[in-house]
Tab-separated table of C-alpha atoms and ligand atoms in Angstrom:
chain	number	residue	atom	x	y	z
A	1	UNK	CA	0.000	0.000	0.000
A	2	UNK	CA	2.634	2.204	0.864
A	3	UNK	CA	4.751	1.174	-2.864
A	4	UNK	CA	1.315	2.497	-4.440
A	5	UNK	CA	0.902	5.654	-2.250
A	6	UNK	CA	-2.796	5.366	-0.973
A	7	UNK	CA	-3.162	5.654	2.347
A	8	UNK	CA	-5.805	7.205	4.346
A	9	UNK	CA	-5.909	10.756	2.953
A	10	UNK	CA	-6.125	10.295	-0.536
A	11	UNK	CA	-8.291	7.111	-1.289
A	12	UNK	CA	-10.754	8.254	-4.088
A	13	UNK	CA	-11.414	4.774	-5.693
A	14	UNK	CA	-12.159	1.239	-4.551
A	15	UNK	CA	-9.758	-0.646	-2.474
A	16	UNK	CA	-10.060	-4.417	-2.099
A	17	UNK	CA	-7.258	-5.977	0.057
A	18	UNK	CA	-7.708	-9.878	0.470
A	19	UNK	CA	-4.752	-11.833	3.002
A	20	UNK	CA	-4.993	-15.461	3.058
A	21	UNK	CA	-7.195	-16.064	-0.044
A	22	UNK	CA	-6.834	-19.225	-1.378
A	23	UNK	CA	-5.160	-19.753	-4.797
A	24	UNK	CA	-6.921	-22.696	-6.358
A	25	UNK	CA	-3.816	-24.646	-6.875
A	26	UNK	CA	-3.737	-27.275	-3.684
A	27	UNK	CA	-3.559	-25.544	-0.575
A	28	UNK	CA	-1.668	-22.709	-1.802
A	29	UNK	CA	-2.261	-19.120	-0.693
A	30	UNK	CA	-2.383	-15.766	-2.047
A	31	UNK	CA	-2.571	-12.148	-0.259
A	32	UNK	CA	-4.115	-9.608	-3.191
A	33	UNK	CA	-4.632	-5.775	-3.509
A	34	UNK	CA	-7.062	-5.028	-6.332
A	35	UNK	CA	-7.545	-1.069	-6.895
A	36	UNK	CA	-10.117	0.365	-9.120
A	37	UNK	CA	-8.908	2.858	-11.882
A	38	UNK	CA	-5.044	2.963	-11.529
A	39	UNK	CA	-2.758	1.432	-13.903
A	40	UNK	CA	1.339	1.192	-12.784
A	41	UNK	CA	4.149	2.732	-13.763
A	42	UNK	CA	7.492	0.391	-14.283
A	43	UNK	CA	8.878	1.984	-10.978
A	44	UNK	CA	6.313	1.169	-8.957
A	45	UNK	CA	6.408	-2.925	-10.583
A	46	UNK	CA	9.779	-2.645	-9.661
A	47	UNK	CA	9.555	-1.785	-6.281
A	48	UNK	CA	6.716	-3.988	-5.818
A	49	UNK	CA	9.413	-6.876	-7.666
A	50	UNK	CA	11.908	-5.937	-4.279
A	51	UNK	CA	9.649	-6.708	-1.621
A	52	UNK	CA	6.979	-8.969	-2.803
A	53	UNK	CA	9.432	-10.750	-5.621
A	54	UNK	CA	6.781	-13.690	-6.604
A	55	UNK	CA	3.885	-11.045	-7.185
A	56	UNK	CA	1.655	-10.824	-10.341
A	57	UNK	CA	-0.117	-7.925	-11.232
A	58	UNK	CA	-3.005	-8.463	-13.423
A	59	UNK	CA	-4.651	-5.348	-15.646
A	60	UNK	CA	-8.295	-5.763	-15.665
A	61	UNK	CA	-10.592	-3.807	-18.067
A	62	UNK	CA	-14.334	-4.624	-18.211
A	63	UNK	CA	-14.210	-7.417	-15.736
A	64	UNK	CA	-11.668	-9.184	-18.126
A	65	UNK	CA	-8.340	-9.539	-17.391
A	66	UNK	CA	-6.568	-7.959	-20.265
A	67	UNK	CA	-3.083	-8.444	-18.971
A	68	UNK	CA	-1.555	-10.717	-16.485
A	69	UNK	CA	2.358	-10.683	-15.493
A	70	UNK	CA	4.801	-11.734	-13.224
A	71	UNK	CA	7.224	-8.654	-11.263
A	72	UNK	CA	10.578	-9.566	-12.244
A	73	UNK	CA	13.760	-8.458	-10.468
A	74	UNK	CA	16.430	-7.126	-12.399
A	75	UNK	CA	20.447	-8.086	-11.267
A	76	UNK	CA	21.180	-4.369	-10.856
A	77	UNK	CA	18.415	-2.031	-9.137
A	78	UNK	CA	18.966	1.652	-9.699
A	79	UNK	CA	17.290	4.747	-7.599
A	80	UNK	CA	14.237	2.764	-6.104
A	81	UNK	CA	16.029	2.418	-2.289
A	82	UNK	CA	18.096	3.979	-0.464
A	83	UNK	CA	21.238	2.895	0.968
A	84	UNK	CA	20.869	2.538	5.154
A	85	UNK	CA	24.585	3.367	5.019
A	86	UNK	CA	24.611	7.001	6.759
A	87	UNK	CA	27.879	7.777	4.992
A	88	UNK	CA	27.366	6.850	2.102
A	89	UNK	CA	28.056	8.959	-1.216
A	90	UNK	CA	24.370	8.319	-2.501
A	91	UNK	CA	23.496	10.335	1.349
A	92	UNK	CA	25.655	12.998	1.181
A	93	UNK	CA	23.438	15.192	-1.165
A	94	UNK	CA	26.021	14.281	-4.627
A	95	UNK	CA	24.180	13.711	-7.407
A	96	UNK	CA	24.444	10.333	-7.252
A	97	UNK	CA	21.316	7.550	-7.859
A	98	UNK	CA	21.860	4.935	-5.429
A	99	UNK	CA	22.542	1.448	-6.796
A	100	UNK	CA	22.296	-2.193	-6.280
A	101	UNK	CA	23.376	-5.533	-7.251
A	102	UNK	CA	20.913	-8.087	-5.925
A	103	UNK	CA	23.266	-10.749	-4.162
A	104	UNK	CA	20.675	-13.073	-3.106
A	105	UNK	CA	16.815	-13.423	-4.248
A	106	UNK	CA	15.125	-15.882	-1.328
A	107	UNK	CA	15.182	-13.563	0.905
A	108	UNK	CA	16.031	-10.776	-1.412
A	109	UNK	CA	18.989	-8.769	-0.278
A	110	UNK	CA	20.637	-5.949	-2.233
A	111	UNK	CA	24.201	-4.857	-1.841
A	112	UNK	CA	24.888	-1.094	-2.691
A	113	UNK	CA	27.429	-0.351	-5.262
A	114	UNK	CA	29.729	2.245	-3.567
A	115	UNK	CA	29.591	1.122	0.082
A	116	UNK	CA	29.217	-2.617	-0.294
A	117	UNK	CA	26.873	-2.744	2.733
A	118	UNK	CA	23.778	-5.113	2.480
A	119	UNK	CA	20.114	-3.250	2.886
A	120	UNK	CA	18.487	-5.079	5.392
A	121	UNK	CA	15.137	-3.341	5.493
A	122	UNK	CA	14.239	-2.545	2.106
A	123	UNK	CA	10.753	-1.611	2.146
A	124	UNK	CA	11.360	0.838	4.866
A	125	UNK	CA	14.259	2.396	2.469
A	126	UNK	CA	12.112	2.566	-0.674
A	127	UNK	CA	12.018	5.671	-2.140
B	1	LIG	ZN1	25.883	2.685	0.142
């Protein structure tokens, strides 16, 4: 919810949030946000690709669903987190994107480019 910016305040169409639905396919489980009238930019499916890395988004016009795809994860991840390294370069107000090579991918854990440390709480460093 927070990757997609609604919160309280600014809700002007139809959220649905289901947790613990299940998926059809044996006793598999699924948590799903479905929001009316908003399509998503590549930034936000990316971010949404860092913390929820098995997600699908599905696009669905007149009750049909007109597109259905996987997030995917690319190796390098470039200005969509910041690094929790204080001292940092990307920190220190240089024009400088911070940037990522994703070292593992179960859990998913991102190690930043100039500092080498590894992000350990990613969705509270999105940006
Ligand atoms: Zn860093």
């Amino acid at each position: 919810m927070k990757i997609l910016g609604v919160n309280e305040y600014n809700i002007d169409s139809c959220i649905s949030i289901g947790i613990h639905v299940p998926s059809g396919k044996g006793d598999a489980w699924k948590d799903i946000i479905k929001i009316e009238d908003r399509e998503l930019d590549s930034d936000t499916v990316d971010k949404i690709a860092l913390i929820a890395p098995d997600a699908t988004i599905s696009i669905i016009r007149d009750y049909y669903i007109a597109d259905k795809y996987k997030v995917r994860l690319d190796d390098h991840v470039v200005g969509l987190a910041r690094c929790s390294n204080p001292n940092c370069i990307t920190n220190k107000g240089e024009p400088v994107a911070p940037e990522f090579t994703v070292v593992s991918r179960k859990p998913t854990q991102l190690r930043c480019r100039y500092c080498d440390r590894i992000l350990m709480n990613i969705s509270d460093n999105l940006l």
